[in-house]
PDB file of C-alpha atoms in Angstrom:
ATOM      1  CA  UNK A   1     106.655  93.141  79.577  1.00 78.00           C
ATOM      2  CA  UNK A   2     103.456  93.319  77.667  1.00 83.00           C
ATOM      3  CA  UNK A   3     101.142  95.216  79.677  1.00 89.00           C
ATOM      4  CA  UNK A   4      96.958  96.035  78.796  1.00 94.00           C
ATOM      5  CA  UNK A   5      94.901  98.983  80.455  1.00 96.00           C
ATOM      6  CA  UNK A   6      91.595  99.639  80.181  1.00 98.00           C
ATOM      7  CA  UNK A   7      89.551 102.415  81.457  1.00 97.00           C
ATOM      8  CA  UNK A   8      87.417 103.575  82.961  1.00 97.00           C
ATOM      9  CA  UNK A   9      87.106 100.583  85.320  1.00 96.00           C
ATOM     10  CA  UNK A  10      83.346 101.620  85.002  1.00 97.00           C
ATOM     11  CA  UNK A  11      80.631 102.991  82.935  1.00 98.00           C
ATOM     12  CA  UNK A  12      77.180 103.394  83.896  1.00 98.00           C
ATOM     13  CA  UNK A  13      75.125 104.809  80.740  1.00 98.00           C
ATOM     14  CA  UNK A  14      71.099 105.148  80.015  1.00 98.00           C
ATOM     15  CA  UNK A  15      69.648 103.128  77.892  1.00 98.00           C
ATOM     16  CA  UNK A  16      70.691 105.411  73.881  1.00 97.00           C
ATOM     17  CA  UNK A  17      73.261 107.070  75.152  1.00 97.00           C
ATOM     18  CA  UNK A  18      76.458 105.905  73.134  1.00 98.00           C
ATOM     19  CA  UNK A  19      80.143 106.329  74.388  1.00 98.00           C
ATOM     20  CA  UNK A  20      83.369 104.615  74.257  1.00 98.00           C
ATOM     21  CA  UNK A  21      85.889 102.183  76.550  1.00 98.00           C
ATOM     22  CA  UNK A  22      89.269 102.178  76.320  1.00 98.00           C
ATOM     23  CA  UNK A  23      92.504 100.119  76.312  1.00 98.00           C
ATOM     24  CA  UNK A  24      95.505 101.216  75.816  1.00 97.00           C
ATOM     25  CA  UNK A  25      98.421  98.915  75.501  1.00 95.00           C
ATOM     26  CA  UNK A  26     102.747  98.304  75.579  1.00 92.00           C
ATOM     27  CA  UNK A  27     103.779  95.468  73.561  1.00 87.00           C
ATOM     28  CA  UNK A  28     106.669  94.715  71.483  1.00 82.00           C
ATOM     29  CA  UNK A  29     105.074  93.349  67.908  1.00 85.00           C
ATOM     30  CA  UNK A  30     101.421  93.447  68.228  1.00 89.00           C
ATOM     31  CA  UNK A  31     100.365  90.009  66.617  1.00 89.00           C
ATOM     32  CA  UNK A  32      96.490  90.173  67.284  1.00 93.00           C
ATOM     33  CA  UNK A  33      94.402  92.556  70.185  1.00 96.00           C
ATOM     34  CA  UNK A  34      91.059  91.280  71.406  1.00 96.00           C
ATOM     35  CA  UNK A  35      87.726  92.040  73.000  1.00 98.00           C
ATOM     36  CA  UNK A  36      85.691  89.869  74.749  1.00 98.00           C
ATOM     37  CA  UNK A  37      82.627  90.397  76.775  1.00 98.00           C
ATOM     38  CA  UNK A  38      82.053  88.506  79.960  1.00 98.00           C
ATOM     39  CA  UNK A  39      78.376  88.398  81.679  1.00 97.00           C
ATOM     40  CA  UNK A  40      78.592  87.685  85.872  1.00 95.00           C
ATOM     41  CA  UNK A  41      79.411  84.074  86.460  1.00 94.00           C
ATOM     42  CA  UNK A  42      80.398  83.169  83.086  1.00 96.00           C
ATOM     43  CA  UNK A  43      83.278  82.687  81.156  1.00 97.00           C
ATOM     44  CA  UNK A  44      84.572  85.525  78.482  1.00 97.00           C
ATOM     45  CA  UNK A  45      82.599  85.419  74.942  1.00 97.00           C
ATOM     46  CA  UNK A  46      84.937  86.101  71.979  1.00 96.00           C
ATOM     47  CA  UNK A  47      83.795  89.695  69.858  1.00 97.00           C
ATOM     48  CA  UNK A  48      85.933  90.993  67.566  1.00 95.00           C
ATOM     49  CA  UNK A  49      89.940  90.250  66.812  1.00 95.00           C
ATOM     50  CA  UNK A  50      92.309  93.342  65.310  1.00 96.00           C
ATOM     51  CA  UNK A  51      95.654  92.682  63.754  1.00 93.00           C
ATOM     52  CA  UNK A  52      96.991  96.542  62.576  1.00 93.00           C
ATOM     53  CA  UNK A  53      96.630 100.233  63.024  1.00 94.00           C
ATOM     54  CA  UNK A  54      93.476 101.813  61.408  1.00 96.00           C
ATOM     55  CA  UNK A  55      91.370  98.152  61.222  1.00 97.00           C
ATOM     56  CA  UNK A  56      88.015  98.867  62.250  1.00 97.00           C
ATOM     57  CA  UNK A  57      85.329  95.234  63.346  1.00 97.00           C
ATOM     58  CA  UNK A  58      81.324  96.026  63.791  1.00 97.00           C
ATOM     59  CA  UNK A  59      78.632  93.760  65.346  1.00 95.00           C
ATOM     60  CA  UNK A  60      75.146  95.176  65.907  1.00 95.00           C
ATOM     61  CA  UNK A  61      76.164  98.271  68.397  1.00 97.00           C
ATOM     62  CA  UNK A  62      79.855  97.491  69.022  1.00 98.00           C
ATOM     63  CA  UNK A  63      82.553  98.869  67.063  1.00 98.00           C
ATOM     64  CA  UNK A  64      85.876  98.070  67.496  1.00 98.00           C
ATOM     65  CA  UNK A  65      89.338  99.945  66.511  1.00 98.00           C
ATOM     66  CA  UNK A  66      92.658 100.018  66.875  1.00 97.00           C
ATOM     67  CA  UNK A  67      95.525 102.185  66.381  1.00 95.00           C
ATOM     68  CA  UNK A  68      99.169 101.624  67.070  1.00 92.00           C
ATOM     69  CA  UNK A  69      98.772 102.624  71.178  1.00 94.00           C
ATOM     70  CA  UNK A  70      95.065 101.768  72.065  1.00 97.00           C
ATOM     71  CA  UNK A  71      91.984 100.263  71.062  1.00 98.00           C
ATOM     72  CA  UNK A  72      88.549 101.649  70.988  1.00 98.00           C
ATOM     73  CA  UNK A  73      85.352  99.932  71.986  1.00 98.00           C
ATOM     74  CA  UNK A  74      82.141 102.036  70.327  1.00 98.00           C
ATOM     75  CA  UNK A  75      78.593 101.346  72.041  1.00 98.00           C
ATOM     76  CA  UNK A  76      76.121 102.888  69.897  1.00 98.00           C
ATOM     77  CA  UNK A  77      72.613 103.525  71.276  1.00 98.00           C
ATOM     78  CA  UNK A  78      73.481 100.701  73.863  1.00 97.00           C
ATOM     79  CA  UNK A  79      70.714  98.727  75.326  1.00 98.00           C
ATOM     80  CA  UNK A  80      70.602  97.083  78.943  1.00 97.00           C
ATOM     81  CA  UNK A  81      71.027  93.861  77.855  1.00 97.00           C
ATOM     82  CA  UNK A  82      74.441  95.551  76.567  1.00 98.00           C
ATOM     83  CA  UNK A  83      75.434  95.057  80.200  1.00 98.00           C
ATOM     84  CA  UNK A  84      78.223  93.070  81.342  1.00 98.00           C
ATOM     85  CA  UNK A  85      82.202  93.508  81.686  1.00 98.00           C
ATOM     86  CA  UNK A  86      83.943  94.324  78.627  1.00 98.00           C
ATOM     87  CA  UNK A  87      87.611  92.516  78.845  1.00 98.00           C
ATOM     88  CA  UNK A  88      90.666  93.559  75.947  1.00 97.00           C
ATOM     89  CA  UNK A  89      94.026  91.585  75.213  1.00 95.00           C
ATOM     90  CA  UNK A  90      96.592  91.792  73.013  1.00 93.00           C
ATOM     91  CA  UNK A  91      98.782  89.172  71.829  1.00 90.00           C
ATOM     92  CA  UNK A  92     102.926  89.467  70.968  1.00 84.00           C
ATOM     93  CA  UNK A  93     105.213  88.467  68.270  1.00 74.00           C
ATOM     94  CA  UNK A  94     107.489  86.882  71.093  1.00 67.00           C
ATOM     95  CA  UNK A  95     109.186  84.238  70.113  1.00 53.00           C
ATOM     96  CA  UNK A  96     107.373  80.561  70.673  1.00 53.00           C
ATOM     97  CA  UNK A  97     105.413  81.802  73.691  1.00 56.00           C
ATOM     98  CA  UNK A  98     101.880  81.614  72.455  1.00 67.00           C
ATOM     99  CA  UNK A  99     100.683  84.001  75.683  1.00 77.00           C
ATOM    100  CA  UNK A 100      97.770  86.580  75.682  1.00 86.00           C
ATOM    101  CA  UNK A 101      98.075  89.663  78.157  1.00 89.00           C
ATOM    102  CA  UNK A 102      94.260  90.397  79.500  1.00 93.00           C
ATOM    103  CA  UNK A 103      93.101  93.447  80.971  1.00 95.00           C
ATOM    104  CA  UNK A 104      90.895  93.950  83.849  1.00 96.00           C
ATOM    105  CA  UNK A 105      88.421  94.837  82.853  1.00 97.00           C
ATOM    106  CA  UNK A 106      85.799  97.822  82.432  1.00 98.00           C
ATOM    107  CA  UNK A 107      82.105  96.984  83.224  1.00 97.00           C
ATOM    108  CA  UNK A 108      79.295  98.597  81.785  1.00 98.00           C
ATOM    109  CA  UNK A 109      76.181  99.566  83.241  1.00 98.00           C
ATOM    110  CA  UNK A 110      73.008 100.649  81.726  1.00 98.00           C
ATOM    111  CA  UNK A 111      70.216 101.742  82.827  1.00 97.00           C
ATOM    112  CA  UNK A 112      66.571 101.398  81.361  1.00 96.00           C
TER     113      UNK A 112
ATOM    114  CA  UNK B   1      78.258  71.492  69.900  1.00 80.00           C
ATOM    115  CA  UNK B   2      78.554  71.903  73.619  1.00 84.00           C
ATOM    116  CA  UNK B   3      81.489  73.812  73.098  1.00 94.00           C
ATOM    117  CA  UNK B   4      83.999  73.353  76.033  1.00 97.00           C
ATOM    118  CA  UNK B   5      82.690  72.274  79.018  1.00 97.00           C
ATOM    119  CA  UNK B   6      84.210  72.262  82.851  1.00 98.00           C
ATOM    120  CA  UNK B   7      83.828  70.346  85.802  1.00 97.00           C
ATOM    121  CA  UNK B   8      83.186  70.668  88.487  1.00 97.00           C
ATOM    122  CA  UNK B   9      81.295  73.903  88.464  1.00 97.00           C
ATOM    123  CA  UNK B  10      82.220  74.901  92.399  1.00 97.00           C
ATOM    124  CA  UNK B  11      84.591  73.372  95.182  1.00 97.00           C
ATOM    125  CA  UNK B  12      86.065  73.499  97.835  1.00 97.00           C
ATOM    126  CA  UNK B  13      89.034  72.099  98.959  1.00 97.00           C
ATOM    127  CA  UNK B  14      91.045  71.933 102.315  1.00 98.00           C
ATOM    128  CA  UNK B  15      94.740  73.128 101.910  1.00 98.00           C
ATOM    129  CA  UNK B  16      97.123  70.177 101.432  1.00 97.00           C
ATOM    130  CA  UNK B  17      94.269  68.289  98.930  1.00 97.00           C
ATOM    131  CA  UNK B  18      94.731  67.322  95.440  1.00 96.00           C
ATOM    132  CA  UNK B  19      92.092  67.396  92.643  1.00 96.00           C
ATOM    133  CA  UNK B  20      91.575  67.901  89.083  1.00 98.00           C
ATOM    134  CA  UNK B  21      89.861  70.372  87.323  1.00 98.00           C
ATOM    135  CA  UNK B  22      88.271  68.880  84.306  1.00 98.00           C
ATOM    136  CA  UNK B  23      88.162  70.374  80.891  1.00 98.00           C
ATOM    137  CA  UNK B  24      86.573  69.135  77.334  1.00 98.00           C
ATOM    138  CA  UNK B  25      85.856  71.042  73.983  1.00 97.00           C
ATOM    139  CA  UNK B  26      83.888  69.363  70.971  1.00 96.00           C
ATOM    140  CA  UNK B  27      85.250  71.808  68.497  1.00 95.00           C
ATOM    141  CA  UNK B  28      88.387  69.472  67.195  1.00 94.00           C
ATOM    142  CA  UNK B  29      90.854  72.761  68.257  1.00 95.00           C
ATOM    143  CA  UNK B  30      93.713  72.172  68.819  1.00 93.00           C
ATOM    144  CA  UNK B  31      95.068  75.077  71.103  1.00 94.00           C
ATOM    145  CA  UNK B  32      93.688  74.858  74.346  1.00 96.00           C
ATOM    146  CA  UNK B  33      94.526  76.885  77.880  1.00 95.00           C
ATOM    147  CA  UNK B  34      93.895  77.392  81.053  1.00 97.00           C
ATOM    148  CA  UNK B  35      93.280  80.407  82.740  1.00 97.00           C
ATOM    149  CA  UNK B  36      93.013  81.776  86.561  1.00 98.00           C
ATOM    150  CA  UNK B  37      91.006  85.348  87.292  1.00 97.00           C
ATOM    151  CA  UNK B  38      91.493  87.201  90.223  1.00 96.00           C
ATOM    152  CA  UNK B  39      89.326  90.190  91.167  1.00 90.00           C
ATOM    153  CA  UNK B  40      91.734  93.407  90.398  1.00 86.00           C
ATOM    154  CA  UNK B  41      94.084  91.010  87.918  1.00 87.00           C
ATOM    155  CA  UNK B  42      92.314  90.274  85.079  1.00 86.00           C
ATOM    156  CA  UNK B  43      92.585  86.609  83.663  1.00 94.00           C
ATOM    157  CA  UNK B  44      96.584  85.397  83.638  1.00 94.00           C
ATOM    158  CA  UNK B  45      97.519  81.911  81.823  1.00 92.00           C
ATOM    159  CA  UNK B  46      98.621  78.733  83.307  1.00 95.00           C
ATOM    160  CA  UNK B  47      99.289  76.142  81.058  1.00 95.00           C
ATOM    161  CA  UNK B  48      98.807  75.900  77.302  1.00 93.00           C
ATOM    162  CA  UNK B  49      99.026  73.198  74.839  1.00 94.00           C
ATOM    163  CA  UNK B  50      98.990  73.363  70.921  1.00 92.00           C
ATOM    164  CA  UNK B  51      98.130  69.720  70.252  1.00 92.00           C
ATOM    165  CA  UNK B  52      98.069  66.278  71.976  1.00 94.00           C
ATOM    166  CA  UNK B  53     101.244  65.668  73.877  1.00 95.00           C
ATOM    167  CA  UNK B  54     102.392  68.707  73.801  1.00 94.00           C
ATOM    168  CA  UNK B  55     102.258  71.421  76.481  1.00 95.00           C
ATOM    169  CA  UNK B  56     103.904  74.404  78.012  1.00 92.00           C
ATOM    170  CA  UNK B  57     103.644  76.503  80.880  1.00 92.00           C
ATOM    171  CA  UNK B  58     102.072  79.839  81.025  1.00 89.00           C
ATOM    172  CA  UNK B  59     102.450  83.286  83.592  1.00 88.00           C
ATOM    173  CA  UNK B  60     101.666  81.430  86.730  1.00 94.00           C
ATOM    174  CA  UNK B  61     102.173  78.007  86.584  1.00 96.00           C
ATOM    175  CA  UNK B  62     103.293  76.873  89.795  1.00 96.00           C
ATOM    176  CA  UNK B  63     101.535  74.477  91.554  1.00 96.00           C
ATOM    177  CA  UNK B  64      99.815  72.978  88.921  1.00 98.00           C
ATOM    178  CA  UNK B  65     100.021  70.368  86.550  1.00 97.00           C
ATOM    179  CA  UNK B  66      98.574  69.536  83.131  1.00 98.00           C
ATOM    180  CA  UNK B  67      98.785  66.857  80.355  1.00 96.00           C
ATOM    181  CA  UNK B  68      96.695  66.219  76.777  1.00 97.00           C
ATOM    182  CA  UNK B  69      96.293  63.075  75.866  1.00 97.00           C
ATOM    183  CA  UNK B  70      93.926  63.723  73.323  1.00 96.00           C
ATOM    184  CA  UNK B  71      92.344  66.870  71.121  1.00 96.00           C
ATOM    185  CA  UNK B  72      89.643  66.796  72.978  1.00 97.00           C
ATOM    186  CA  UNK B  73      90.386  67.000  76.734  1.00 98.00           C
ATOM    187  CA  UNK B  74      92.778  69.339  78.773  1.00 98.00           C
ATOM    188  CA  UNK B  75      92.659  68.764  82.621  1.00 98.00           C
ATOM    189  CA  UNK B  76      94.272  70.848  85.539  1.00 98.00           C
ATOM    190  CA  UNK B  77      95.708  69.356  88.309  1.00 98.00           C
ATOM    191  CA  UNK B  78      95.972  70.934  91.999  1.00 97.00           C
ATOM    192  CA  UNK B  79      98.635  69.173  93.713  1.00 92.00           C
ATOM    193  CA  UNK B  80      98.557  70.668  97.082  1.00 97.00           C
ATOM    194  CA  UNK B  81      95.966  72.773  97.184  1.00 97.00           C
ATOM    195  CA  UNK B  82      96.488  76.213  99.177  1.00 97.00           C
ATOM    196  CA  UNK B  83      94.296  79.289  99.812  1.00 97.00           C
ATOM    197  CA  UNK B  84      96.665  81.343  97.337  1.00 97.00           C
ATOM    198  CA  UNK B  85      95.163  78.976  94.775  1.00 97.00           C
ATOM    199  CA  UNK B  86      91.273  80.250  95.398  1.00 98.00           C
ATOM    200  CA  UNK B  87      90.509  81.377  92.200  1.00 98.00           C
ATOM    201  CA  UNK B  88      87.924  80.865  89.345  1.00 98.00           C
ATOM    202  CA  UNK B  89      89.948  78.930  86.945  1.00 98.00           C
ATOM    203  CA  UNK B  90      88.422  78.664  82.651  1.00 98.00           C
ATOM    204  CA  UNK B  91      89.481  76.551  80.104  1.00 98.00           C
ATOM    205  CA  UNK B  92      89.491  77.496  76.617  1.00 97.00           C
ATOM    206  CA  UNK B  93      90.372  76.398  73.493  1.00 96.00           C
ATOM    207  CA  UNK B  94      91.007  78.183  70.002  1.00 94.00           C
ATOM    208  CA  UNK B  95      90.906  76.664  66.131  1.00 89.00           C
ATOM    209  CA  UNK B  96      94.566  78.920  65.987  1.00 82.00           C
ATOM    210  CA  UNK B  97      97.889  77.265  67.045  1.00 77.00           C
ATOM    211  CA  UNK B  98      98.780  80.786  68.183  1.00 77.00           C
ATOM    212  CA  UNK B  99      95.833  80.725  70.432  1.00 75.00           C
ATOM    213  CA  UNK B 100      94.674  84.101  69.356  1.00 81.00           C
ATOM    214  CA  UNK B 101      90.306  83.616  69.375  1.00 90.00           C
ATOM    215  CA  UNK B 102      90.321  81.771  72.150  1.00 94.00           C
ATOM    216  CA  UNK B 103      86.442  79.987  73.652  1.00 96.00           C
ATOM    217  CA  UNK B 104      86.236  79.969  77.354  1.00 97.00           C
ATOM    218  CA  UNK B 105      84.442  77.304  79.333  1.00 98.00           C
ATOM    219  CA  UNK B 106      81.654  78.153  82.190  1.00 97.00           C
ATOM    220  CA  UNK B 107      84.382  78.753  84.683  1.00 98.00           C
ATOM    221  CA  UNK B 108      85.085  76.162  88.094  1.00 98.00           C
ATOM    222  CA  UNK B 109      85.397  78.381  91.543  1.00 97.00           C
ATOM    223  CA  UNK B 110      87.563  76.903  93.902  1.00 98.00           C
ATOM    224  CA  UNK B 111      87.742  77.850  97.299  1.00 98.00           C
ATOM    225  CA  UNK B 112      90.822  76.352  99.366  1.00 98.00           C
ATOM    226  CA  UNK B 113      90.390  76.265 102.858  1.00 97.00           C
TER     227      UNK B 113
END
């Protein structure tokens, strides 16, 4: 069974100071592993897709990359707007079943 | 584009009712899925399709229904609600058959009573 797990379940960080969230994952033929961001009361927002080990996505402070267990999440210099629960999931090569595995979750705080 | 768009945005239903959840995306995808999220589960699928008349269930399909009649519209059907079924429930839709990239709607929360 696929299974995604993200830690820490959450971050609280000032305003510059940059640091990393996790997910690590079990799945048999990694098609495609995903991060999304999800603000309170809203639905997820698409970032950044990675298909192998050693692929590396950027978007203004977010980095994402992936090796053949887990996936980083970068946040350089993050700012408080940065805020909001950062959600990974991975997708398998399993037959027909066009299923993606999501992770709880770790949400970010920071602080002005 | 509006992207996709849900309806109704909050309700409440007693246990035994029936609704639909409504659910529309502008973007011509063809993929489109529903989702449930549960505080401490993360987001688990209920129904996908990958085109008009065709659809499939997902992890936790039980006690609902879908159909697609056309690109552009994917609704959820309750049909007897119970309070195992509170939940916020998002639709989303991807331009991938695989449903890989996927765009989530604004979310409906459901309370059954």
């Amino acid at each position: 069974e696929d299974q995604v797990t993200q830690s820490p379940e959450a971050l609280r960080l000032q305003e510059g100071e940059s640091s990393s969230l996790n997910c690590s994952y079990t799945v048999s033929g990694l098609r495609g592993l995903f991060w999304y961001r999800q603000d309170p009361g809203k639905g997820p927002e698409f970032l950044f897709t990675l298909y192998s080990a050693g692929e590396e996505k950027e978007k203004e402070r977010l980095k994402a990359t992936l090796t053949k267990k887990e996936s980083f999440l970068h946040i350089t210099a993050p700012k408080p707007e940065d805020s909001a629960t950062y959600l990974c999931a991975v997708q398998a090569n399993s037959g027909g079943y066009q299923k993606v595995t999501f992770g709880i979750g770790t949400k970010l705080q920071v602080i002005p | 584009n509006a992207g996709v768009t849900q309806t109704p945005k909050f309700q409440v239903l007693k246990t035994g009712q029936s609704m639909t959840l409504q659910c529309a995306q502008d973007m011509n995808h063809e993929y489109m899925s529903w989702y449930r999220q549960d505080p401490g589960m993360g987001l688990r699928l209920i129904h996908y399709s990958v085109g008009a008349g065709i659809t499939d269930q997902g992890e936790v399909p039980n006690g609902y229904n879908v159909s697609r009649s056309t690109t552009e519209d994917f609704p959820l059907r309750l049909l007897s609600a119970a309070p195992s079924q509170t939940s916020v429930y998002f639709c989303a839709s991807s331009y991938l058959r695989t449903g890989g990239e996927q765009y989530f709607g604004p979310g409906t929360r459901l309370t059954v009573t």
